[in-house]
mmCIF file of C-alpha atoms in Angstrom:
data_model
loop_
_atom_site.group_PDB
_atom_site.id
_atom_site.type_symbol
_atom_site.label_atom_id
_atom_site.label_comp_id
_atom_site.label_asym_id
_atom_site.label_seq_id
_atom_site.Cartn_x
_atom_site.Cartn_y
_atom_site.Cartn_z
ATOM 1 C CA MET A 1 17.369 -16.111 7.234
ATOM 2 C CA SER A 2 18.600 -18.458 9.977
ATOM 3 C CA SER A 3 21.501 -20.870 9.573
ATOM 4 C CA SER A 4 19.080 -23.810 9.426
ATOM 5 C CA ASP A 5 17.034 -22.093 6.698
ATOM 6 C CA MET A 6 20.241 -21.338 4.809
ATOM 7 C CA ALA A 7 21.290 -24.989 4.978
ATOM 8 C CA LEU A 8 18.043 -26.078 3.333
ATOM 9 C CA GLN A 9 18.326 -23.261 0.803
ATOM 10 C CA ASP A 10 21.818 -24.446 -0.134
ATOM 11 C CA GLU A 11 20.828 -28.114 -0.202
ATOM 12 C CA TYR A 12 17.680 -28.045 -2.330
ATOM 13 C CA ASN A 13 16.495 -24.424 -2.771
ATOM 14 C CA GLY A 14 14.421 -24.446 0.423
ATOM 15 C CA LEU A 15 10.801 -23.447 -0.060
ATOM 16 C CA LEU A 16 11.052 -23.867 -3.815
ATOM 17 C CA SER A 17 11.302 -27.633 -3.386
ATOM 18 C CA PRO A 18 8.498 -29.968 -2.259
ATOM 19 C CA ARG A 19 11.113 -31.587 -0.005
ATOM 20 C CA ILE A 20 10.408 -28.764 2.428
ATOM 21 C CA ILE A 21 7.042 -30.371 3.242
ATOM 22 C CA ASP A 22 8.560 -33.492 4.808
ATOM 23 C CA ASP A 23 11.335 -31.556 6.555
ATOM 24 C CA PHE A 24 8.862 -29.045 7.985
ATOM 25 C CA THR A 25 6.627 -31.867 9.227
ATOM 26 C CA ALA A 26 9.607 -33.570 10.889
ATOM 27 C CA TYR A 27 10.507 -30.294 12.594
ATOM 28 C CA ALA A 28 6.902 -29.820 13.742
ATOM 29 C CA ASP A 29 6.945 -33.367 15.144
ATOM 30 C CA VAL A 30 9.898 -32.471 17.379
ATOM 31 C CA CYS A 31 8.093 -29.324 18.586
ATOM 32 C CA PHE A 32 4.828 -31.143 19.327
ATOM 33 C CA ARG A 33 6.636 -33.915 21.165
ATOM 34 C CA SER A 34 8.887 -31.596 23.161
ATOM 35 C CA PHE A 35 6.535 -28.744 24.063
ATOM 36 C CA GLY A 36 2.980 -29.986 23.515
ATOM 37 C CA ASP A 37 2.398 -30.611 27.217
ATOM 38 C CA ARG A 38 2.657 -26.830 27.725
ATOM 39 C CA VAL A 39 1.867 -25.219 24.362
ATOM 40 C CA LYS A 40 -1.862 -25.303 23.664
ATOM 41 C CA HIS A 41 -2.072 -22.958 20.673
ATOM 42 C CA TRP A 42 0.161 -23.654 17.689
ATOM 43 C CA ILE A 43 0.879 -21.494 14.651
ATOM 44 C CA THR A 44 2.519 -23.449 11.860
ATOM 45 C CA VAL A 45 3.548 -20.524 9.627
ATOM 46 C CA ASN A 46 3.450 -16.770 10.167
ATOM 47 C CA GLU A 47 2.349 -14.694 7.160
ATOM 48 C CA PRO A 48 2.792 -17.317 4.424
ATOM 49 C CA ASN A 49 0.964 -14.925 2.093
ATOM 50 C CA ILE A 50 3.815 -12.403 2.430
ATOM 51 C CA GLU A 51 7.017 -14.444 2.366
ATOM 52 C CA PRO A 52 6.473 -15.664 -1.231
ATOM 53 C CA ILE A 53 6.091 -12.081 -2.458
ATOM 54 C CA GLY A 54 8.901 -10.473 -0.499
ATOM 55 C CA GLY A 55 11.374 -13.311 -0.957
ATOM 56 C CA TYR A 56 10.562 -14.626 -4.426
ATOM 57 C CA ASP A 57 8.784 -11.868 -6.381
ATOM 58 C CA GLN A 58 10.068 -8.484 -5.212
ATOM 59 C CA GLY A 59 13.244 -9.781 -3.612
ATOM 60 C CA TYR A 60 13.425 -7.554 -0.522
ATOM 61 C CA LEU A 61 13.184 -10.506 1.896
ATOM 62 C CA PRO A 62 15.498 -13.533 2.129
ATOM 63 C CA PRO A 63 16.472 -15.361 -0.002
ATOM 64 C CA ARG A 64 16.110 -12.235 -2.192
ATOM 65 C CA ARG A 65 15.050 -13.960 -5.369
ATOM 66 C CA CYS A 66 13.345 -12.057 -8.184
ATOM 67 C CA SER A 67 13.560 -11.460 -11.908
ATOM 68 C CA TYR A 68 13.636 -8.327 -14.032
ATOM 69 C CA PRO A 69 11.639 -6.080 -14.061
ATOM 70 C CA PHE A 70 9.938 -7.031 -10.805
ATOM 71 C CA GLY A 71 12.594 -6.556 -8.131
ATOM 72 C CA LEU A 72 11.744 -3.890 -5.546
ATOM 73 C CA GLY A 73 14.869 -1.837 -4.948
ATOM 74 C CA VAL A 74 17.164 -4.821 -5.521
ATOM 75 C CA THR A 75 19.200 -6.163 -8.401
ATOM 76 C CA CYS A 76 17.775 -9.528 -9.362
ATOM 77 C CA THR A 77 20.422 -12.136 -10.112
ATOM 78 C CA HIS A 78 18.464 -15.331 -9.333
ATOM 79 C CA GLY A 79 14.806 -16.242 -9.471
ATOM 80 C CA ASN A 80 11.620 -16.047 -11.499
ATOM 81 C CA SER A 81 9.059 -13.577 -10.172
ATOM 82 C CA THR A 82 6.338 -14.932 -12.419
ATOM 83 C CA THR A 83 6.323 -18.495 -11.073
ATOM 84 C CA GLU A 84 8.299 -18.841 -7.847
ATOM 85 C CA PRO A 85 5.925 -16.974 -5.485
ATOM 86 C CA TYR A 86 3.124 -19.380 -6.360
ATOM 87 C CA ALA A 87 5.325 -22.469 -5.956
ATOM 88 C CA VAL A 88 6.564 -21.272 -2.557
ATOM 89 C CA ALA A 89 3.051 -20.492 -1.305
ATOM 90 C CA HIS A 90 1.898 -23.908 -2.518
ATOM 91 C CA HIS A 91 4.631 -25.673 -0.567
ATOM 92 C CA LEU A 92 3.937 -23.585 2.548
ATOM 93 C CA LEU A 93 0.250 -24.481 2.323
ATOM 94 C CA LEU A 94 1.011 -28.197 1.994
ATOM 95 C CA ALA A 95 3.621 -28.048 4.768
ATOM 96 C CA HIS A 96 1.065 -26.437 7.058
ATOM 97 C CA ALA A 97 -1.574 -29.021 6.222
ATOM 98 C CA SER A 98 0.887 -31.875 6.711
ATOM 99 C CA ALA A 99 1.880 -30.573 10.153
ATOM 100 C CA VAL A 100 -1.772 -30.179 11.142
ATOM 101 C CA SER A 101 -2.525 -33.722 9.980
ATOM 102 C CA LEU A 102 0.353 -35.026 12.078
ATOM 103 C CA TYR A 103 -0.742 -33.063 15.149
ATOM 104 C CA ARG A 104 -4.337 -34.241 14.933
ATOM 105 C CA ARG A 105 -3.368 -37.845 14.312
ATOM 106 C CA LYS A 106 -0.619 -38.186 16.889
ATOM 107 C CA TYR A 107 -0.854 -35.462 19.549
ATOM 108 C CA GLN A 108 -4.081 -33.456 19.723
ATOM 109 C CA GLY A 109 -6.170 -36.085 21.480
ATOM 110 C CA GLU A 110 -3.724 -36.355 24.366
ATOM 111 C CA GLN A 111 -2.383 -32.784 24.469
ATOM 112 C CA GLY A 112 -5.664 -30.992 23.820
ATOM 113 C CA GLY A 113 -4.173 -28.100 21.860
ATOM 114 C CA ARG A 114 -5.399 -26.132 18.848
ATOM 115 C CA ILE A 115 -3.531 -25.381 15.651
ATOM 116 C CA GLY A 116 -3.741 -22.835 12.833
ATOM 117 C CA LEU A 117 -1.695 -20.329 10.825
ATOM 118 C CA THR A 118 -1.417 -16.545 10.767
ATOM 119 C CA LEU A 119 -2.004 -14.323 7.734
ATOM 120 C CA LEU A 120 -1.146 -10.687 7.171
ATOM 121 C CA ALA A 121 -4.524 -9.228 6.284
ATOM 122 C CA TRP A 122 -4.616 -5.727 4.924
ATOM 123 C CA TRP A 123 -8.179 -4.943 3.993
ATOM 124 C CA TYR A 124 -8.427 -3.917 0.327
ATOM 125 C CA GLU A 125 -11.083 -1.274 -0.255
ATOM 126 C CA PRO A 126 -12.189 0.190 -3.618
ATOM 127 C CA ALA A 127 -10.881 3.702 -4.206
ATOM 128 C CA THR A 128 -14.209 4.577 -5.873
ATOM 129 C CA GLN A 129 -17.578 2.898 -6.205
ATOM 130 C CA LYS A 130 -17.055 2.266 -9.902
ATOM 131 C CA PRO A 131 -17.906 -1.406 -10.575
ATOM 132 C CA GLU A 132 -14.407 -2.110 -11.879
ATOM 133 C CA ASP A 133 -12.820 -0.744 -8.684
ATOM 134 C CA VAL A 134 -15.220 -2.695 -6.468
ATOM 135 C CA GLU A 135 -14.229 -5.829 -8.399
ATOM 136 C CA ALA A 136 -10.549 -4.893 -8.066
ATOM 137 C CA ALA A 137 -10.848 -4.728 -4.275
ATOM 138 C CA ALA A 138 -12.588 -8.109 -4.151
ATOM 139 C CA ARG A 139 -9.885 -9.508 -6.419
ATOM 140 C CA ALA A 140 -7.121 -8.113 -4.182
ATOM 141 C CA ASN A 141 -8.699 -9.656 -1.083
ATOM 142 C CA ASP A 142 -8.914 -13.001 -2.888
ATOM 143 C CA PHE A 143 -5.252 -12.781 -3.927
ATOM 144 C CA SER A 144 -4.120 -11.831 -0.426
ATOM 145 C CA LEU A 145 -6.411 -13.430 2.164
ATOM 146 C CA GLY A 146 -8.138 -15.924 -0.110
ATOM 147 C CA TRP A 147 -4.822 -17.278 -1.382
ATOM 148 C CA PHE A 148 -4.754 -19.387 1.787
ATOM 149 C CA MET A 149 -8.241 -19.144 3.279
ATOM 150 C CA HIS A 150 -9.993 -20.445 0.161
ATOM 151 C CA PRO A 151 -8.037 -23.721 -0.001
ATOM 152 C CA LEU A 152 -8.161 -24.101 3.793
ATOM 153 C CA VAL A 153 -11.961 -23.853 3.744
ATOM 154 C CA TYR A 154 -12.904 -25.117 0.265
ATOM 155 C CA GLY A 155 -9.920 -27.207 -0.814
ATOM 156 C CA ASP A 156 -8.839 -25.163 -3.838
ATOM 157 C CA TYR A 157 -7.404 -21.796 -4.804
ATOM 158 C CA PRO A 158 -9.784 -18.867 -5.472
ATOM 159 C CA PRO A 159 -11.328 -19.011 -8.948
ATOM 160 C CA VAL A 160 -9.974 -15.553 -9.853
ATOM 161 C CA MET A 161 -6.434 -16.698 -9.077
ATOM 162 C CA LYS A 162 -6.847 -19.833 -11.175
ATOM 163 C CA ARG A 163 -8.194 -17.727 -14.022
ATOM 164 C CA ASN A 164 -5.601 -14.914 -13.941
ATOM 165 C CA VAL A 165 -2.504 -16.944 -13.054
ATOM 166 C CA GLY A 166 -3.335 -19.955 -15.208
ATOM 167 C CA ALA A 167 -0.733 -22.697 -15.504
ATOM 168 C CA ARG A 168 1.713 -20.786 -13.304
ATOM 169 C CA LEU A 169 -0.497 -21.562 -10.288
ATOM 170 C CA PRO A 170 0.221 -25.083 -8.978
ATOM 171 C CA SER A 171 -2.736 -27.436 -8.838
ATOM 172 C CA LEU A 172 -4.002 -29.107 -5.698
ATOM 173 C CA THR A 173 -4.485 -32.819 -6.336
ATOM 174 C CA ALA A 174 -7.498 -34.603 -4.859
ATOM 175 C CA ARG A 175 -5.245 -35.884 -2.066
ATOM 176 C CA ASP A 176 -3.784 -32.420 -1.462
ATOM 177 C CA SER A 177 -7.245 -30.890 -1.394
ATOM 178 C CA ALA A 178 -8.525 -33.394 1.149
ATOM 179 C CA MET A 179 -5.531 -32.760 3.411
ATOM 180 C CA VAL A 180 -5.680 -28.965 3.125
ATOM 181 C CA ARG A 181 -9.448 -28.513 3.508
ATOM 182 C CA GLY A 182 -10.320 -27.906 7.144
ATOM 183 C CA SER A 183 -6.699 -27.939 8.323
ATOM 184 C CA LEU A 184 -7.107 -25.180 10.896
ATOM 185 C CA ASP A 185 -8.731 -24.915 14.302
ATOM 186 C CA PHE A 186 -8.422 -21.130 14.155
ATOM 187 C CA VAL A 187 -6.884 -18.483 11.936
ATOM 188 C CA GLY A 188 -4.469 -15.852 13.187
ATOM 189 C CA ILE A 189 -4.729 -12.367 11.698
ATOM 190 C CA ASN A 190 -2.163 -9.553 11.601
ATOM 191 C CA GLN A 191 -4.094 -6.377 10.786
ATOM 192 C CA TYR A 192 -2.826 -2.804 10.522
ATOM 193 C CA GLY A 193 -5.286 -1.027 8.259
ATOM 194 C CA ALA A 194 -6.610 -0.666 4.738
ATOM 195 C CA ILE A 195 -5.271 -0.211 1.224
ATOM 196 C CA LEU A 196 -7.362 1.629 -1.377
ATOM 197 C CA VAL A 197 -7.154 0.066 -4.824
ATOM 198 C CA GLU A 198 -8.368 0.731 -8.328
ATOM 199 C CA ALA A 199 -8.641 -1.571 -11.319
ATOM 200 C CA ASP A 200 -5.834 -1.914 -13.829
ATOM 201 C CA LEU A 201 -7.038 -4.706 -16.090
ATOM 202 C CA GLY A 202 -4.521 -3.734 -18.748
ATOM 203 C CA GLN A 203 -1.894 -5.585 -16.733
ATOM 204 C CA LEU A 204 -3.554 -8.858 -17.748
ATOM 205 C CA ASP A 205 -2.595 -8.154 -21.368
ATOM 206 C CA ARG A 206 1.107 -8.369 -20.550
ATOM 207 C CA ASP A 207 2.867 -11.587 -21.430
ATOM 208 C CA LEU A 208 5.161 -11.282 -18.420
ATOM 209 C CA ARG A 209 3.336 -10.829 -15.111
ATOM 210 C CA ASP A 210 4.173 -11.262 -11.463
ATOM 211 C CA TYR A 211 1.789 -11.604 -8.503
ATOM 212 C CA TYR A 212 0.728 -7.952 -8.590
ATOM 213 C CA GLY A 213 0.301 -8.028 -12.349
ATOM 214 C CA ASP A 214 -1.992 -11.021 -11.968
ATOM 215 C CA MET A 215 -3.947 -9.100 -9.320
ATOM 216 C CA ALA A 216 -4.507 -6.352 -11.930
ATOM 217 C CA THR A 217 -4.907 -3.501 -9.472
ATOM 218 C CA ASN A 218 -3.176 -0.243 -8.608
ATOM 219 C CA PHE A 219 -2.613 0.794 -5.004
ATOM 220 C CA VAL A 220 -4.018 4.275 -4.496
ATOM 221 C CA THR A 221 -2.811 4.335 -0.891
ATOM 222 C CA VAL A 222 -0.079 2.344 0.811
ATOM 223 C CA PRO A 223 -0.183 0.720 4.261
ATOM 224 C CA PHE A 224 2.172 3.151 5.978
ATOM 225 C CA GLU A 225 2.609 6.864 5.326
ATOM 226 C CA SER A 226 5.539 7.737 3.073
ATOM 227 C CA THR A 227 7.270 11.075 2.742
ATOM 228 C CA VAL A 228 9.639 12.015 -0.048
ATOM 229 C CA THR A 229 11.823 15.094 -0.413
ATOM 230 C CA ARG A 230 13.583 16.223 -3.561
ATOM 231 C CA ASN A 231 16.888 15.095 -2.143
ATOM 232 C CA GLN A 232 15.707 11.572 -1.347
ATOM 233 C CA GLN A 233 16.125 8.818 -3.878
ATOM 234 C CA VAL A 234 14.073 6.302 -1.880
ATOM 235 C CA PRO A 235 10.855 7.047 0.021
ATOM 236 C CA ARG A 236 11.238 6.774 3.780
ATOM 237 C CA LEU A 237 8.630 5.675 6.271
ATOM 238 C CA GLY A 238 6.417 8.363 7.658
ATOM 239 C CA LEU A 239 5.453 8.793 11.264
ATOM 240 C CA ARG A 240 2.779 6.143 11.620
ATOM 241 C CA ASN A 241 0.346 3.808 9.946
ATOM 242 C CA HIS A 242 -3.117 5.072 9.091
ATOM 243 C CA GLU A 243 -5.946 4.467 11.533
ATOM 244 C CA ALA A 244 -8.803 2.505 9.935
ATOM 245 C CA PRO A 245 -10.742 0.438 12.475
ATOM 246 C CA TRP A 246 -13.481 -0.082 9.907
ATOM 247 C CA ALA A 247 -10.976 -2.192 7.976
ATOM 248 C CA LEU A 248 -10.818 -4.657 10.859
ATOM 249 C CA SER A 249 -14.617 -4.726 11.011
ATOM 250 C CA LYS A 250 -14.893 -5.449 7.288
ATOM 251 C CA LEU A 251 -12.174 -8.086 7.457
ATOM 252 C CA LEU A 252 -13.883 -9.968 10.285
ATOM 253 C CA GLU A 253 -17.222 -9.739 8.464
ATOM 254 C CA HIS A 254 -15.524 -11.099 5.328
ATOM 255 C CA LEU A 255 -14.182 -14.092 7.256
ATOM 256 C CA GLN A 256 -17.631 -14.596 8.720
ATOM 257 C CA THR A 257 -19.563 -14.518 5.439
ATOM 258 C CA HIS A 258 -17.039 -16.003 2.985
ATOM 259 C CA TYR A 259 -15.165 -18.579 5.053
ATOM 260 C CA GLY A 260 -17.650 -20.050 7.487
ATOM 261 C CA ASN A 261 -16.857 -17.761 10.440
ATOM 262 C CA PRO A 262 -13.724 -19.534 11.695
ATOM 263 C CA PRO A 263 -12.367 -18.853 15.191
ATOM 264 C CA VAL A 264 -10.053 -15.827 14.869
ATOM 265 C CA MET A 265 -7.074 -14.667 16.901
ATOM 266 C CA ILE A 266 -5.844 -11.160 16.127
ATOM 267 C CA HIS A 267 -2.123 -11.761 16.610
ATOM 268 C CA GLU A 268 -0.874 -8.316 15.614
ATOM 269 C CA ASN A 269 -2.545 -4.916 15.692
ATOM 270 C CA GLY A 270 -0.914 -1.652 16.618
ATOM 271 C CA ALA A 271 0.514 1.705 15.631
ATOM 272 C CA GLY A 272 4.111 2.505 14.751
ATOM 273 C CA HIS A 273 6.132 5.704 14.768
ATOM 274 C CA GLU A 274 9.606 6.852 13.836
ATOM 275 C CA PRO A 275 11.971 7.629 16.742
ATOM 276 C CA ASP A 276 12.751 11.235 17.623
ATOM 277 C CA PRO A 277 15.873 12.223 15.603
ATOM 278 C CA SER A 278 17.187 14.016 18.694
ATOM 279 C CA GLY A 279 17.148 10.753 20.623
ATOM 280 C CA GLY A 280 14.419 11.884 23.010
ATOM 281 C CA PHE A 281 11.902 9.490 24.512
ATOM 282 C CA LEU A 282 8.273 9.372 23.419
ATOM 283 C CA TYR A 283 6.165 9.109 26.572
ATOM 284 C CA ASP A 284 2.909 10.686 25.424
ATOM 285 C CA ASP A 285 1.831 8.445 22.532
ATOM 286 C CA GLU A 286 -1.805 9.511 22.589
ATOM 287 C CA PHE A 287 -2.097 8.500 18.915
ATOM 288 C CA ARG A 288 -1.276 4.890 19.864
ATOM 289 C CA ALA A 289 -3.665 4.784 22.808
ATOM 290 C CA HIS A 290 -6.399 6.143 20.539
ATOM 291 C CA PHE A 291 -5.498 3.632 17.812
ATOM 292 C CA LEU A 292 -5.865 0.734 20.248
ATOM 293 C CA ARG A 293 -9.112 2.095 21.662
ATOM 294 C CA VAL A 294 -10.884 2.382 18.314
ATOM 295 C CA TYR A 295 -9.611 -0.997 17.112
ATOM 296 C CA VAL A 296 -10.705 -2.721 20.329
ATOM 297 C CA GLU A 297 -14.113 -1.094 19.926
ATOM 298 C CA ALA A 298 -14.286 -2.395 16.354
ATOM 299 C CA ALA A 299 -13.332 -5.877 17.563
ATOM 300 C CA LEU A 300 -16.013 -5.852 20.257
ATOM 301 C CA ALA A 301 -18.620 -4.644 17.766
ATOM 302 C CA SER A 302 -17.680 -7.522 15.439
ATOM 303 C CA VAL A 303 -18.149 -10.019 18.272
ATOM 304 C CA ARG A 304 -21.612 -8.611 18.924
ATOM 305 C CA ASN A 305 -22.318 -8.995 15.198
ATOM 306 C CA GLY A 306 -21.480 -12.689 15.305
ATOM 307 C CA SER A 307 -17.750 -12.871 14.548
ATOM 308 C CA ASP A 308 -16.060 -15.793 16.281
ATOM 309 C CA LEU A 309 -13.203 -13.601 17.510
ATOM 310 C CA ARG A 310 -11.394 -15.377 20.355
ATOM 311 C CA GLY A 311 -8.400 -13.176 21.177
ATOM 312 C CA TYR A 312 -6.537 -9.921 20.598
ATOM 313 C CA PHE A 313 -2.802 -9.231 20.870
ATOM 314 C CA VAL A 314 -1.163 -5.824 20.591
ATOM 315 C CA TRP A 315 1.933 -5.404 18.453
ATOM 316 C CA SER A 316 3.971 -4.861 20.364
ATOM 317 C CA PHE A 317 4.609 -5.124 24.105
ATOM 318 C CA MET A 318 7.827 -3.122 23.654
ATOM 319 C CA ASP A 319 9.978 -1.682 20.882
ATOM 320 C CA VAL A 320 11.835 -4.439 19.076
ATOM 321 C CA PHE A 321 13.989 -4.984 16.016
ATOM 322 C CA GLU A 322 11.447 -4.880 13.175
ATOM 323 C CA PHE A 323 12.163 -7.334 10.396
ATOM 324 C CA LEU A 324 11.498 -4.795 7.638
ATOM 325 C CA PHE A 325 12.176 -1.543 9.460
ATOM 326 C CA SER A 326 15.030 -2.433 11.879
ATOM 327 C CA TYR A 327 14.887 0.245 14.620
ATOM 328 C CA ARG A 328 13.379 2.953 12.403
ATOM 329 C CA PHE A 329 9.743 2.093 13.192
ATOM 330 C CA ARG A 330 8.623 1.488 16.775
ATOM 331 C CA PHE A 331 5.374 -0.113 17.867
ATOM 332 C CA GLY A 332 5.947 -0.684 21.576
ATOM 333 C CA LEU A 333 3.644 0.126 24.459
ATOM 334 C CA TYR A 334 6.956 0.282 26.266
ATOM 335 C CA GLY A 335 9.745 2.320 24.731
ATOM 336 C CA VAL A 336 13.325 1.056 24.647
ATOM 337 C CA ASP A 337 16.422 3.216 24.804
ATOM 338 C CA PHE A 338 18.560 1.368 22.271
ATOM 339 C CA ALA A 339 21.506 3.663 23.007
ATOM 340 C CA ALA A 340 21.714 2.507 26.620
ATOM 341 C CA ASP A 341 23.857 -0.512 27.466
ATOM 342 C CA ASN A 342 21.010 -2.122 29.423
ATOM 343 C CA ARG A 343 18.373 -1.124 26.847
ATOM 344 C CA THR A 344 16.323 0.829 29.404
ATOM 345 C CA ARG A 345 12.556 0.435 29.062
ATOM 346 C CA TYR A 346 9.923 3.005 29.951
ATOM 347 C CA ALA A 347 6.126 2.906 29.953
ATOM 348 C CA ARG A 348 4.327 5.017 27.401
ATOM 349 C CA ARG A 349 0.834 6.414 27.784
ATOM 350 C CA SER A 350 -0.503 3.577 25.645
ATOM 351 C CA ALA A 351 0.865 1.051 28.165
ATOM 352 C CA ARG A 352 -1.024 2.731 30.984
ATOM 353 C CA TRP A 353 -4.207 2.889 28.907
ATOM 354 C CA TYR A 354 -3.981 -0.746 27.878
ATOM 355 C CA ALA A 355 -3.193 -1.927 31.419
ATOM 356 C CA GLY A 356 -6.311 -0.144 32.639
ATOM 357 C CA PHE A 357 -8.347 -1.708 29.880
ATOM 358 C CA LEU A 358 -7.114 -5.199 30.724
ATOM 359 C CA ARG A 359 -8.038 -4.651 34.368
ATOM 360 C CA GLY A 360 -11.612 -4.161 33.221
ATOM 361 C CA GLY A 361 -11.780 -0.409 33.587
ATOM 362 C CA GLY A 362 -12.862 0.084 29.995
ATOM 363 C CA GLY A 363 -10.530 3.054 29.534
ATOM 364 C CA ASP A 364 -12.311 5.683 27.450
ATOM 365 C CA LEU A 365 -14.254 3.187 25.343
ATOM 366 C CA THR A 366 -17.731 4.085 24.222
ATOM 367 C CA PRO A 367 -20.419 3.005 26.709
ATOM 368 C CA ALA A 368 -21.556 0.107 24.511
ATOM 369 C CA ALA A 369 -18.015 -1.244 24.210
ATOM 370 C CA ALA A 370 -17.148 -0.651 27.854
ATOM 371 C CA ALA A 371 -20.234 -2.578 28.946
ATOM 372 C CA SER A 372 -18.838 -5.787 27.483
ATOM 373 C CA VAL A 373 -15.256 -5.277 28.680
ATOM 374 C CA SER A 374 -15.794 -6.447 32.241
ATOM 375 C CA THR A 375 -16.896 -9.902 31.136
ATOM 376 C CA ARG A 376 -14.202 -10.281 28.494
ATOM 377 C CA THR A 377 -11.044 -8.925 30.060
ATOM 378 C CA HIS A 378 -11.331 -11.083 33.181
ATOM 379 C CA GLY A 379 -11.105 -14.224 31.069
ATOM 380 C CA SER A 380 -8.600 -15.140 28.384
ATOM 381 C CA THR A 381 -10.184 -13.246 25.487
ATOM 382 C CA TYR A 382 -7.853 -10.268 25.624
ATOM 383 C CA SER A 383 -4.199 -10.612 26.413
ATOM 384 C CA GLU A 384 -0.865 -9.117 25.479
#
């Protein structure tokens, strides 16, 4: 949490207060006025469907608010996990819409930019083809992606959220709905794979429920591999995230069929790994080059199937400090020696593969995918 965020948290509880909407809009006004002559693609909020859960339900993100028994590995001293995530998401949604309204009214005509937001979009897939598990996956996608996409396209929260959450879900007034509906020129997507889920409708019988209780599902798989030994009290991250390019295909098809096929920018997609305990460098990251290849192929196939996919960005250009994983999980095409004073960088195999792809060589894509690369990589469709 930055010092400016902390000041607002101390003054009026930050995102928990509707005052954040006006302050966020004022901040956006300064950005549009100062940088709009150069910035032509604006993202108002990054992953607003994650911050409410991590910061106000499970408590592992700032400001670390949660309530018993819902905290994830933290001791909850302040917060209410049953109500606060929904209030925070509501204020983020209205803050986004207010900033978009300001941009369109005051700046877009002259500056000619486009504006949207970016959602973390795991694809939720049923663990079995039992009807209840198929419904659970649809419900999970509504709670995750639909939490914001449904009001942005239709002006209200998904019906399943209204039904399961009830009075704990804030209502969008007629004025709110009119401002929120259509308040995006494109949607940014951060996509790393799939989560298999099964139904757990018994959670709806509990008097005290948080976001995941309202979703009424169990996660059969988790986004990143976990390994646990008998001597470990807390699971640690495994070597890499699972490869599931079909999840990207299904996600883009879902946006196409359920939300009017909005323009899409994939803002994050990539493969992570743990550093070598011996401190050695990882040059030959064939797994990452393969990950990128199959996901790019899936993206190209979705375009051919009618998805309005406009851009693709790899996460990440180089190893960085990961917000959740610090330096324990590395996604970079370029490795970084964090032990060196000058943080020496070195190109991995994935960097060489991706550079060749961007030059129009097609890498080792399938013939059908490679055929469309030459026309797409020489424009602005694919970039780092």
